mmCIF file of C-alpha atoms in Angstrom:
data_model
loop_
_atom_site.group_PDB
_atom_site.id
_atom_site.type_symbol
_atom_site.label_atom_id
_atom_site.label_comp_id
_atom_site.label_asym_id
_atom_site.label_seq_id
_atom_site.Cartn_x
_atom_site.Cartn_y
_atom_site.Cartn_z
ATOM 1 C CA MET A 3 13.577 -25.833 13.957
ATOM 2 C CA ASN A 4 13.162 -27.299 10.622
ATOM 3 C CA SER A 5 14.811 -26.805 7.261
ATOM 4 C CA ALA A 6 12.544 -24.077 6.148
ATOM 5 C CA ASP A 7 13.362 -22.231 9.427
ATOM 6 C CA ILE A 8 16.857 -22.412 8.497
ATOM 7 C CA ALA A 9 16.397 -21.195 5.161
ATOM 8 C CA MET A 10 14.377 -18.129 6.455
ATOM 9 C CA LEU A 11 17.541 -17.463 8.767
ATOM 10 C CA VAL A 12 20.108 -17.578 5.937
ATOM 11 C CA VAL A 13 17.983 -15.257 3.669
ATOM 12 C CA ALA A 14 16.898 -12.816 6.341
ATOM 13 C CA VAL A 15 20.612 -12.429 7.387
ATOM 14 C CA GLY A 16 21.758 -12.388 3.856
ATOM 15 C CA GLY A 17 19.102 -9.953 2.812
ATOM 16 C CA ALA A 18 19.554 -7.651 5.814
ATOM 17 C CA ALA A 19 23.373 -7.423 5.143
ATOM 18 C CA PHE A 20 22.786 -6.611 1.447
ATOM 19 C CA MET A 21 20.083 -4.096 2.166
ATOM 20 C CA LEU A 22 22.004 -2.196 4.834
ATOM 21 C CA SER A 23 25.325 -2.312 2.909
ATOM 22 C CA PRO A 24 26.995 1.223 2.600
ATOM 23 C CA ASN A 25 26.583 0.887 -1.213
ATOM 24 C CA VAL A 26 23.123 0.238 -1.131
ATOM 25 C CA LEU A 27 22.276 3.105 1.450
ATOM 26 C CA ARG A 28 23.952 5.489 -0.617
ATOM 27 C CA SER A 29 22.247 4.810 -3.891
ATOM 28 C CA THR A 30 20.405 7.792 -4.998
ATOM 29 C CA ASN A 31 18.207 5.672 -7.253
ATOM 30 C CA TRP A 32 17.763 3.132 -4.559
ATOM 31 C CA ARG A 33 16.685 6.104 -1.763
ATOM 32 C CA ALA A 34 14.270 7.449 -4.433
ATOM 33 C CA THR A 35 12.788 3.756 -4.880
ATOM 34 C CA VAL A 36 12.480 2.984 -1.155
ATOM 35 C CA THR A 37 9.823 5.354 -0.320
ATOM 36 C CA PRO A 38 7.118 4.256 -2.779
ATOM 37 C CA LEU A 39 8.358 0.672 -2.498
ATOM 38 C CA ALA A 40 7.931 0.638 1.335
ATOM 39 C CA SER A 41 4.468 1.957 0.909
ATOM 40 C CA ILE A 42 3.442 -0.301 -1.747
ATOM 41 C CA ILE A 43 4.515 -3.497 0.272
ATOM 42 C CA GLY A 44 3.381 -2.123 3.603
ATOM 43 C CA SER A 45 -0.053 -1.363 2.526
ATOM 44 C CA GLY A 46 -1.301 -4.791 2.169
ATOM 45 C CA PHE A 47 1.519 -7.698 1.973
ATOM 46 C CA LEU A 48 0.214 -9.635 5.207
ATOM 47 C CA VAL A 49 -3.505 -9.284 4.596
ATOM 48 C CA ALA A 50 -3.379 -9.974 0.822
ATOM 49 C CA GLY A 51 -3.111 -13.717 1.137
ATOM 50 C CA PRO A 52 -6.288 -14.714 3.295
ATOM 51 C CA ILE A 53 -8.498 -11.938 1.629
ATOM 52 C CA LEU A 54 -7.464 -13.154 -1.724
ATOM 53 C CA GLY A 55 -8.176 -16.538 -0.840
ATOM 54 C CA HIS A 56 -11.565 -15.470 0.371
ATOM 55 C CA ALA A 57 -12.278 -13.690 -2.581
ATOM 56 C CA ALA A 58 -10.740 -15.702 -5.502
ATOM 57 C CA GLY A 59 -9.760 -19.075 -3.995
ATOM 58 C CA ARG A 60 -7.489 -20.972 -6.368
ATOM 59 C CA TYR A 61 -7.111 -17.969 -8.659
ATOM 60 C CA ALA A 62 -5.627 -15.824 -5.884
ATOM 61 C CA VAL A 63 -2.398 -15.117 -7.948
ATOM 62 C CA LEU A 64 -4.369 -14.090 -10.796
ATOM 63 C CA ALA A 65 -6.380 -11.793 -8.738
ATOM 64 C CA MET A 66 -3.046 -10.351 -7.430
ATOM 65 C CA ALA A 67 -2.156 -9.952 -11.038
ATOM 66 C CA ALA A 68 -5.141 -7.908 -12.000
ATOM 67 C CA LEU A 69 -4.925 -5.715 -8.847
ATOM 68 C CA CYS A 70 -1.210 -4.951 -9.976
ATOM 69 C CA GLY A 71 -2.148 -4.202 -13.615
ATOM 70 C CA ILE A 72 -4.958 -1.653 -12.477
ATOM 71 C CA SER A 73 -2.380 -0.017 -10.123
ATOM 72 C CA TYR A 74 0.177 0.253 -12.734
ATOM 73 C CA LEU A 75 -2.404 2.025 -14.984
ATOM 74 C CA PHE A 76 -3.212 4.408 -12.129
ATOM 75 C CA GLY A 77 0.462 4.767 -11.794
ATOM 76 C CA LEU A 78 0.906 5.718 -15.543
ATOM 77 C CA ALA A 79 -1.411 8.830 -14.626
ATOM 78 C CA VAL A 80 0.542 9.776 -11.772
ATOM 79 C CA ARG A 81 3.973 9.501 -13.597
ATOM 80 C CA ASP A 82 2.467 11.455 -16.557
ATOM 81 C CA ASN A 83 1.484 14.174 -14.289
ATOM 82 C CA ILE A 84 5.009 14.442 -12.677
ATOM 83 C CA SER A 85 6.414 14.765 -16.274
ATOM 84 C CA ARG A 86 4.123 16.967 -17.852
ATOM 85 C CA LEU A 87 1.614 18.589 -15.184
ATOM 86 C CA GLU A 88 4.287 19.938 -12.641
ATOM 87 C CA PRO A 89 6.066 22.144 -15.303
ATOM 88 C CA MET A 90 2.627 23.568 -16.363
ATOM 89 C CA LEU A 91 1.729 24.188 -12.779
ATOM 90 C CA ALA A 92 5.316 25.836 -12.170
ATOM 91 C CA ALA A 93 4.922 28.166 -15.396
ATOM 92 C CA ASP A 94 3.514 31.643 -15.342
ATOM 93 C CA ASN A 95 -0.147 31.750 -15.537
ATOM 94 C CA PRO A 96 -1.037 28.065 -15.509
ATOM 95 C CA ARG A 97 -4.521 26.993 -16.546
ATOM 96 C CA PRO A 98 -7.242 27.338 -13.947
ATOM 97 C CA VAL A 99 -8.574 23.932 -14.515
ATOM 98 C CA LEU A 100 -5.267 22.497 -13.889
ATOM 99 C CA ILE A 101 -4.862 24.283 -10.855
ATOM 100 C CA TRP A 102 -8.511 23.381 -9.645
ATOM 101 C CA LEU A 103 -7.764 19.566 -10.389
ATOM 102 C CA ASP A 104 -4.453 19.680 -8.413
ATOM 103 C CA ARG A 105 -6.264 21.102 -5.442
ATOM 104 C CA ALA A 106 -9.068 18.561 -5.897
ATOM 105 C CA ALA A 107 -6.411 15.730 -5.811
ATOM 106 C CA ASP A 108 -4.991 17.308 -2.638
ATOM 107 C CA LEU A 109 -8.146 17.106 -0.997
ATOM 108 C CA ALA A 110 -8.774 13.385 -2.055
ATOM 109 C CA LEU A 111 -5.420 12.535 -0.884
ATOM 110 C CA ILE A 112 -6.056 14.144 2.593
ATOM 111 C CA LEU A 113 -9.084 11.974 2.985
ATOM 112 C CA ALA A 114 -7.235 8.918 1.840
ATOM 113 C CA TYR A 115 -4.440 9.501 4.228
ATOM 114 C CA PHE A 116 -7.084 9.662 7.075
ATOM 115 C CA VAL A 117 -8.483 6.139 6.323
ATOM 116 C CA SER A 118 -5.073 4.771 5.494
ATOM 117 C CA ILE A 119 -3.554 5.817 8.901
ATOM 118 C CA ALA A 120 -6.446 4.146 10.697
ATOM 119 C CA TYR A 121 -5.976 0.993 8.447
ATOM 120 C CA TYR A 122 -2.358 0.822 9.142
ATOM 121 C CA LEU A 123 -2.400 1.373 12.766
ATOM 122 C CA SER A 124 -5.579 -1.138 13.270
ATOM 123 C CA LEU A 125 -3.494 -3.786 11.526
ATOM 124 C CA LEU A 126 -0.508 -2.985 13.765
ATOM 125 C CA SER A 127 -2.713 -3.359 16.837
ATOM 126 C CA ASP A 128 -4.237 -6.632 15.702
ATOM 127 C CA PHE A 129 -0.711 -8.222 14.904
ATOM 128 C CA ALA A 130 0.780 -6.902 18.255
ATOM 129 C CA LEU A 131 -2.089 -8.455 20.147
ATOM 130 C CA LYS A 132 -1.660 -11.738 17.956
ATOM 131 C CA GLY A 133 1.776 -12.038 19.206
ATOM 132 C CA LEU A 134 0.481 -11.890 22.648
ATOM 133 C CA GLY A 135 -2.172 -14.556 21.742
ATOM 134 C CA ILE A 136 -5.129 -12.194 21.976
ATOM 135 C CA VAL A 137 -7.790 -11.700 19.369
ATOM 136 C CA ASP A 138 -9.978 -8.768 20.505
ATOM 137 C CA PRO A 139 -11.366 -6.314 18.128
ATOM 138 C CA ALA A 140 -12.515 -3.831 20.997
ATOM 139 C CA LEU A 141 -9.041 -4.127 22.570
ATOM 140 C CA ALA A 142 -7.335 -3.410 19.498
ATOM 141 C CA HIS A 143 -9.412 -0.395 18.691
ATOM 142 C CA LEU A 144 -8.296 0.961 22.191
ATOM 143 C CA VAL A 145 -4.830 -0.067 21.424
ATOM 144 C CA THR A 146 -5.128 1.773 18.152
ATOM 145 C CA THR A 147 -6.729 4.923 19.579
ATOM 146 C CA GLY A 148 -4.122 5.071 22.263
ATOM 147 C CA ILE A 149 -1.000 4.874 19.512
ATOM 148 C CA LEU A 150 -3.027 7.756 17.587
ATOM 149 C CA ALA A 151 -3.107 9.816 20.812
ATOM 150 C CA VAL A 152 0.584 9.502 21.139
ATOM 151 C CA LEU A 153 1.223 10.206 17.585
ATOM 152 C CA ALA A 154 -0.824 13.281 17.645
ATOM 153 C CA VAL A 155 0.899 14.524 20.928
ATOM 154 C CA LEU A 156 4.374 14.103 19.279
ATOM 155 C CA GLY A 157 3.253 15.669 15.953
ATOM 156 C CA TYR A 158 1.757 18.466 17.780
ATOM 157 C CA LEU A 159 4.672 19.086 19.947
ATOM 158 C CA GLY A 160 7.413 18.652 17.372
ATOM 159 C CA GLY A 161 6.349 16.712 14.630
ATOM 160 C CA LEU A 162 7.258 13.057 13.318
ATOM 161 C CA ARG A 163 9.841 14.049 10.655
ATOM 162 C CA TRP A 164 12.810 12.726 12.790
ATOM 163 C CA LEU A 165 11.297 9.211 12.417
ATOM 164 C CA GLU A 166 11.729 9.315 8.801
ATOM 165 C CA HIS A 167 15.478 9.282 9.209
ATOM 166 C CA VAL A 168 15.314 5.604 10.359
ATOM 167 C CA GLU A 169 13.085 4.725 7.175
ATOM 168 C CA LEU A 170 15.786 3.553 4.779
ATOM 169 C CA GLY A 171 17.157 1.079 7.349
ATOM 170 C CA SER A 172 13.822 -0.124 8.472
ATOM 171 C CA VAL A 173 12.639 -0.662 4.811
ATOM 172 C CA GLY A 174 15.853 -2.881 4.278
ATOM 173 C CA LEU A 175 15.072 -4.872 7.167
ATOM 174 C CA LYS A 176 11.360 -5.270 6.234
ATOM 175 C CA LEU A 177 12.618 -6.280 2.575
ATOM 176 C CA ALA A 178 14.923 -8.996 4.257
ATOM 177 C CA LEU A 179 12.025 -10.506 6.207
ATOM 178 C CA ILE A 180 9.840 -10.544 3.261
ATOM 179 C CA ALA A 181 12.263 -12.392 1.194
ATOM 180 C CA ALA A 182 12.812 -14.811 4.164
ATOM 181 C CA LEU A 183 9.309 -15.436 4.337
ATOM 182 C CA ILE A 184 9.170 -16.087 0.776
ATOM 183 C CA ALA A 185 12.329 -18.250 1.033
ATOM 184 C CA ALA A 186 10.517 -20.719 3.636
ATOM 185 C CA LEU A 187 7.712 -20.955 1.542
ATOM 186 C CA ALA A 188 9.370 -21.960 -1.642
ATOM 187 C CA TRP A 189 11.642 -24.252 0.520
ATOM 188 C CA SER A 190 8.668 -25.983 1.966
ATOM 189 C CA MET A 191 7.211 -26.485 -1.441
ATOM 190 C CA GLY A 192 10.412 -27.653 -2.835
ATOM 191 C CA ALA A 193 10.775 -30.173 0.067
ATOM 192 C CA GLN A 194 7.103 -31.590 -0.515
ATOM 193 C CA LEU A 195 7.644 -31.859 -4.242
ATOM 194 C CA LEU A 196 10.789 -34.008 -3.635
ATOM 195 C CA MET A 197 9.303 -36.104 -0.822
ATOM 196 C CA ASP A 198 5.880 -36.379 -1.998
ATOM 197 C CA GLY A 199 6.090 -35.733 -5.811
ATOM 198 C CA GLY A 200 3.323 -33.104 -5.244
ATOM 199 C CA VAL A 201 2.106 -30.060 -3.047
ATOM 200 C CA THR A 202 -0.614 -30.699 -0.481
ATOM 201 C CA VAL A 203 -3.433 -28.139 -1.188
ATOM 202 C CA LYS A 204 -5.801 -27.122 1.690
ATOM 203 C CA PRO A 205 -9.434 -27.590 1.119
ATOM 204 C CA LEU A 206 -11.378 -24.255 0.459
ATOM 205 C CA ALA A 207 -14.287 -23.494 2.430
ATOM 206 C CA GLY A 208 -16.296 -20.385 2.944
ATOM 207 C CA THR A 209 -14.778 -18.504 -0.308
ATOM 208 C CA ALA A 210 -17.002 -15.651 -1.873
ATOM 209 C CA GLU A 211 -18.664 -16.422 -5.157
ATOM 210 C CA GLY A 212 -19.752 -14.650 -8.399
ATOM 211 C CA TRP A 213 -20.647 -11.131 -8.289
ATOM 212 C CA ASP A 214 -19.417 -10.743 -4.572
ATOM 213 C CA SER A 215 -16.212 -12.079 -5.415
ATOM 214 C CA LEU A 216 -15.763 -9.462 -7.955
ATOM 215 C CA ARG A 217 -17.020 -6.751 -5.821
ATOM 216 C CA ILE A 218 -14.719 -7.656 -3.044
ATOM 217 C CA LEU A 219 -11.677 -7.406 -5.271
ATOM 218 C CA LEU A 220 -12.445 -4.006 -6.328
ATOM 219 C CA GLY A 221 -12.361 -3.013 -2.791
ATOM 220 C CA LEU A 222 -8.840 -4.367 -2.395
ATOM 221 C CA ILE A 223 -6.922 -1.782 -4.458
ATOM 222 C CA ILE A 224 -5.309 -0.728 -1.103
ATOM 223 C CA LEU A 225 -3.241 -3.879 -1.282
ATOM 224 C CA VAL A 226 -1.103 -2.091 -4.282
ATOM 225 C CA GLN A 227 -1.313 1.536 -3.116
ATOM 226 C CA GLY A 228 1.413 3.701 -2.137
ATOM 227 C CA PHE A 229 3.341 4.344 -5.616
ATOM 228 C CA GLU A 230 1.971 8.054 -5.444
ATOM 229 C CA THR A 231 4.299 8.998 -2.921
ATOM 230 C CA SER A 232 7.004 9.656 -5.616
ATOM 231 C CA ARG A 233 4.548 12.379 -6.760
ATOM 232 C CA TYR A 234 5.506 14.246 -3.630
ATOM 233 C CA LEU A 235 9.381 14.009 -3.584
ATOM 234 C CA GLY A 236 10.061 16.868 -5.741
ATOM 235 C CA HIS A 237 12.069 18.677 -3.035
ATOM 236 C CA SER A 238 14.420 15.667 -3.101
ATOM 237 C CA TYR A 239 14.637 14.219 -6.676
ATOM 238 C CA ASP A 240 13.977 15.629 -10.197
ATOM 239 C CA ALA A 241 11.250 14.440 -12.397
ATOM 240 C CA GLN A 242 13.044 11.833 -14.241
ATOM 241 C CA THR A 243 14.364 10.297 -11.246
ATOM 242 C CA ARG A 244 11.203 10.035 -9.673
ATOM 243 C CA VAL A 245 8.992 8.622 -12.904
ATOM 244 C CA ARG A 246 11.839 5.930 -13.294
ATOM 245 C CA THR A 247 12.099 4.845 -9.527
ATOM 246 C CA MET A 248 8.369 4.799 -9.043
ATOM 247 C CA ARG A 249 8.021 2.351 -12.001
ATOM 248 C CA HIS A 250 11.187 0.308 -10.473
ATOM 249 C CA ALA A 251 9.078 0.248 -7.113
ATOM 250 C CA GLN A 252 6.044 -1.075 -8.836
ATOM 251 C CA TRP A 253 7.746 -3.616 -10.612
ATOM 252 C CA ILE A 254 9.777 -4.845 -7.697
ATOM 253 C CA ALA A 255 6.573 -4.943 -5.485
ATOM 254 C CA PHE A 256 4.581 -6.697 -7.962
ATOM 255 C CA ILE A 257 7.192 -9.447 -8.589
ATOM 256 C CA VAL A 258 7.161 -9.802 -4.631
ATOM 257 C CA TYR A 259 3.601 -10.026 -4.443
ATOM 258 C CA MET A 260 3.177 -12.444 -7.190
ATOM 259 C CA LEU A 261 5.960 -14.684 -5.746
ATOM 260 C CA PHE A 262 4.091 -14.341 -2.172
ATOM 261 C CA ILE A 263 0.648 -15.124 -3.380
ATOM 262 C CA GLY A 264 1.780 -18.031 -5.633
ATOM 263 C CA LEU A 265 3.749 -19.827 -3.096
ATOM 264 C CA LEU A 266 0.963 -19.131 -0.324
ATOM 265 C CA THR A 267 -1.959 -20.333 -2.545
ATOM 266 C CA PRO A 268 -1.655 -23.986 -1.399
ATOM 267 C CA TRP A 269 -2.015 -22.731 2.122
ATOM 268 C CA LEU A 270 -4.937 -20.863 1.612
ATOM 269 C CA ASP A 271 -7.973 -22.118 3.114
ATOM 270 C CA GLY A 272 -10.654 -19.594 1.628
ATOM 271 C CA ARG A 273 -11.785 -18.807 5.364
ATOM 272 C CA LEU A 274 -11.822 -15.514 6.681
ATOM 273 C CA PRO A 275 -12.733 -15.229 10.379
ATOM 274 C CA PRO A 276 -14.949 -12.503 11.487
ATOM 275 C CA GLU A 277 -12.649 -11.829 14.621
ATOM 276 C CA GLY A 278 -8.584 -11.945 13.722
ATOM 277 C CA GLY A 279 -9.525 -12.382 10.011
ATOM 278 C CA ASP A 280 -6.737 -9.734 9.100
ATOM 279 C CA THR A 281 -4.046 -11.774 11.116
ATOM 280 C CA HIS A 282 -5.053 -15.190 9.807
ATOM 281 C CA ILE A 283 -1.900 -15.519 7.875
ATOM 282 C CA VAL A 284 -0.193 -16.301 11.059
ATOM 283 C CA GLU A 285 -2.489 -19.442 11.694
ATOM 284 C CA LEU A 286 -2.168 -20.460 7.850
ATOM 285 C CA LEU A 287 1.779 -20.513 7.871
ATOM 286 C CA ARG A 288 2.344 -22.195 11.549
ATOM 287 C CA PRO A 289 2.896 -25.460 10.040
ATOM 288 C CA VAL A 290 5.739 -23.972 7.777
ATOM 289 C CA GLY A 291 8.073 -23.415 10.682
ATOM 290 C CA MET A 292 8.516 -22.068 14.147
ATOM 291 C CA LEU A 293 10.011 -18.815 13.112
ATOM 292 C CA ILE A 294 7.058 -18.022 10.712
ATOM 293 C CA ALA A 295 4.924 -16.411 13.275
ATOM 294 C CA PRO A 296 7.514 -14.311 14.732
ATOM 295 C CA CYS A 297 8.993 -13.205 11.160
ATOM 296 C CA VAL A 298 5.216 -12.228 10.174
ATOM 297 C CA ILE A 299 4.437 -10.199 13.516
ATOM 298 C CA VAL A 300 7.936 -8.233 13.471
ATOM 299 C CA ALA A 301 7.523 -7.471 9.676
ATOM 300 C CA ALA A 302 3.902 -6.238 10.354
ATOM 301 C CA LEU A 303 4.939 -4.050 13.532
ATOM 302 C CA MET A 304 7.668 -2.505 11.318
ATOM 303 C CA SER A 305 5.628 -1.817 8.159
ATOM 304 C CA GLN A 306 2.655 -0.584 9.701
ATOM 305 C CA LEU A 307 4.084 1.844 12.132
ATOM 306 C CA SER A 308 6.305 3.376 9.538
ATOM 307 C CA ALA A 309 3.592 3.473 6.730
ATOM 308 C CA ALA A 310 1.406 5.255 9.516
ATOM 309 C CA VAL A 311 3.785 7.808 10.346
ATOM 310 C CA ALA A 312 4.622 8.647 6.638
ATOM 311 C CA ASP A 313 0.968 9.259 6.008
ATOM 312 C CA MET A 314 0.584 11.390 9.463
ATOM 313 C CA ASN A 315 3.296 13.517 8.083
ATOM 314 C CA GLY A 316 1.820 13.882 4.622
ATOM 315 C CA ALA A 317 -1.706 14.361 6.043
ATOM 316 C CA SER A 318 -0.652 17.198 8.802
ATOM 317 C CA GLY A 319 1.291 19.009 5.762
ATOM 318 C CA LEU A 320 -1.659 18.824 3.209
ATOM 319 C CA VAL A 321 -4.076 19.776 5.774
ATOM 320 C CA SER A 322 -1.866 22.877 6.603
ATOM 321 C CA THR A 323 -1.517 23.794 2.834
ATOM 322 C CA ALA A 324 -5.319 23.132 2.054
ATOM 323 C CA SER A 325 -6.269 25.669 4.674
ATOM 324 C CA ARG A 326 -3.715 28.141 3.369
ATOM 325 C CA ASP A 327 -1.869 28.025 6.589
ATOM 326 C CA ARG A 328 -4.695 28.867 8.737
ATOM 327 C CA ILE A 329 -4.229 25.351 10.539
ATOM 328 C CA SER A 330 -0.521 24.930 11.485
ATOM 329 C CA VAL A 331 1.284 21.679 10.796
ATOM 330 C CA GLY A 332 1.195 20.729 14.648
ATOM 331 C CA VAL A 333 -2.454 20.865 14.467
ATOM 332 C CA GLY A 334 -2.653 19.098 11.363
ATOM 333 C CA TYR A 335 -1.242 15.880 13.172
ATOM 334 C CA VAL A 336 -4.023 16.255 15.739
ATOM 335 C CA VAL A 337 -6.820 16.691 12.985
ATOM 336 C CA ALA A 338 -5.342 13.503 11.147
ATOM 337 C CA ALA A 339 -5.388 11.551 14.287
ATOM 338 C CA GLY A 340 -8.769 12.668 15.558
ATOM 339 C CA ALA A 341 -10.234 11.749 11.798
ATOM 340 C CA ALA A 342 -8.506 8.356 12.031
ATOM 341 C CA THR A 343 -9.768 7.831 15.439
ATOM 342 C CA ALA A 344 -13.153 8.258 14.163
ATOM 343 C CA ILE A 345 -12.624 5.764 11.396
ATOM 344 C CA VAL A 346 -11.200 3.186 13.506
ATOM 345 C CA TRP A 347 -14.309 2.997 15.748
ATOM 346 C CA SER A 348 -16.626 3.289 12.696
ATOM 347 C CA GLY A 349 -16.402 -0.427 11.420
ATOM 348 C CA SER A 350 -14.349 -3.541 11.203
ATOM 349 C CA ILE A 351 -10.786 -3.836 9.725
ATOM 350 C CA PHE A 352 -12.373 -5.218 6.572
ATOM 351 C CA THR A 353 -14.864 -2.137 6.282
ATOM 352 C CA VAL A 354 -11.817 0.142 6.980
ATOM 353 C CA ILE A 355 -9.643 -1.806 3.912
ATOM 354 C CA ALA A 356 -12.928 -1.302 1.571
ATOM 355 C CA TRP A 357 -13.050 2.621 2.510
ATOM 356 C CA ALA A 358 -9.293 3.050 2.273
ATOM 357 C CA SER A 359 -9.473 1.469 -1.122
ATOM 358 C CA LYS A 360 -12.129 3.874 -2.249
ATOM 359 C CA ALA A 361 -10.448 6.823 -0.642
ATOM 360 C CA PHE A 362 -7.112 6.099 -2.748
ATOM 361 C CA VAL A 363 -9.269 5.371 -5.933
ATOM 362 C CA LEU A 364 -10.904 8.831 -5.513
ATOM 363 C CA TYR A 365 -7.428 10.124 -5.705
ATOM 364 C CA TYR A 366 -6.379 7.924 -8.594
ATOM 365 C CA GLY A 367 -9.479 9.011 -10.398
ATOM 366 C CA VAL A 368 -8.741 12.656 -9.721
ATOM 367 C CA GLN A 369 -5.092 12.053 -11.078
ATOM 368 C CA SER A 370 -6.431 10.165 -14.293
ATOM 369 C CA LEU A 371 -8.889 12.910 -14.994
ATOM 370 C CA THR A 372 -5.851 15.499 -14.672
ATOM 371 C CA ALA A 373 -3.627 13.498 -16.914
ATOM 372 C CA LEU A 374 -6.463 13.167 -19.633
ATOM 373 C CA VAL A 375 -6.953 16.951 -19.378
ATOM 374 C CA VAL A 376 -3.509 17.520 -19.864
ATOM 375 C CA GLU A 377 -3.426 15.405 -22.808
ATOM 376 C CA TRP A 378 -6.388 17.685 -24.282
ATOM 377 C CA VAL A 379 -4.674 20.984 -23.645
ATOM 378 C CA ASP A 380 -1.218 20.069 -24.606
ATOM 379 C CA PRO A 381 -1.265 17.153 -27.178
ATOM 380 C CA ALA A 382 1.451 14.922 -27.169
ATOM 381 C CA PRO A 383 2.704 12.431 -30.136
ATOM 382 C CA THR A 384 0.921 9.434 -27.772
ATOM 383 C CA ARG A 385 -2.053 11.671 -27.278
ATOM 384 C CA TRP A 386 -4.844 9.220 -28.330
ATOM 385 C CA ARG A 387 -3.197 6.184 -26.629
ATOM 386 C CA ARG A 388 -2.835 8.118 -23.415
ATOM 387 C CA ILE A 389 -6.359 9.555 -23.668
ATOM 388 C CA ALA A 390 -7.589 5.886 -23.910
ATOM 389 C CA LEU A 391 -5.485 4.404 -21.201
ATOM 390 C CA HIS A 392 -6.696 7.361 -18.614
ATOM 391 C CA SER A 393 -10.222 7.069 -19.762
ATOM 392 C CA VAL A 394 -10.051 3.357 -18.789
ATOM 393 C CA ALA A 395 -8.373 4.163 -15.539
ATOM 394 C CA ILE A 396 -11.384 6.643 -14.578
ATOM 395 C CA LEU A 397 -13.808 4.125 -15.444
ATOM 396 C CA ILE A 398 -12.251 1.602 -13.066
ATOM 397 C CA ALA A 399 -12.051 4.190 -10.551
ATOM 398 C CA LEU A 400 -15.850 4.653 -10.980
ATOM 399 C CA ALA A 401 -16.360 1.093 -10.724
ATOM 400 C CA VAL A 402 -14.257 0.607 -7.657
ATOM 401 C CA LEU A 403 -16.165 3.782 -6.057
ATOM 402 C CA LEU A 404 -19.807 2.233 -6.745
ATOM 403 C CA LEU A 405 -19.187 -1.357 -6.638
ATOM 404 C CA GLY A 406 -16.461 -2.116 -4.201
ATOM 405 C CA LYS A 407 -17.399 -3.871 -1.109
ATOM 406 C CA SER A 408 -15.970 -5.142 2.303
ATOM 407 C CA ALA A 409 -14.674 -8.763 2.174
ATOM 408 C CA GLU A 410 -17.022 -9.340 5.106
ATOM 409 C CA GLY A 411 -19.892 -8.090 3.164
#
């Protein structure tokens, strides 16, 4: 065990103690922040480094900043719809166009949930097998299918809402592990600077170039997805709280991502192996310390399972609502699991990542269009600035849908 391992242990224990303290757990603002924050970080924290290293090389941190900026623009539309659209829909005789757009957003989100469930559980299987020293895409597909079958049965028989009761504590542990990982990287970099006067940088090989690099980055919006969950917490929190805590969740996630990618950049080699590329971070960081691999794998298992369960809960409810209750919520779990299983077997993990990005961007595009329509039918003092921003968001969504591609080509 080296000094980086010790730093990791100290931060992990201290972070967990803070995150699980009664005052933090009882905080209404923190509880409202946790749901979108967990979803954002769970969406891509562990795969972001290797993919960005392949797509942007030494500029990975700038690429991450661009993705964060795009997601904040999409988040603006969702926040505007919380504060302005929701009261319009709740009023007597809402405009038909707003009702239609809201239903279109729900349908787009159902599709996005199907793909994201496949994505989360595929990552979970890959990291679980990596912990056993196995890299086998076919076996990973079988494991993912088995997990989906179990979740479908549990959902059909009684739902998975009971798992949400452990979400707050699990998110605290995940954040403590992530803080520990960042601390280990920072300690390692600091030690190199003190001892050698500089930081050793791995040579790059196999990075994407030019137009391909941009198209891959457009297919990575899934890495910063998850903030939209605040839109659907109206039964627990008022609009002002949801808008504020969604913004806070995005800020915290962006800081975490920028620190992590910035500290990880010297370790990136630009490679994205055709098999095991999504778990490549384990190999990249093994030299940092002996606790890195267990920390990464445990964080992956915790984050991906909770994110998949949350999306299955959301998908089953939306399927039932969209069918006007002709499909029960229990059957909705089976539908979600069946669709996710088909997606898992339709392509590699990198293909699923690109599909997930496009599915969520379709949803964000509809949200941005809705926010734009709201500005036209009910002008606000900041109308023209909002119209410009939402228009840019729609154009970005179209670019992702038309040009985004898988990191493996």
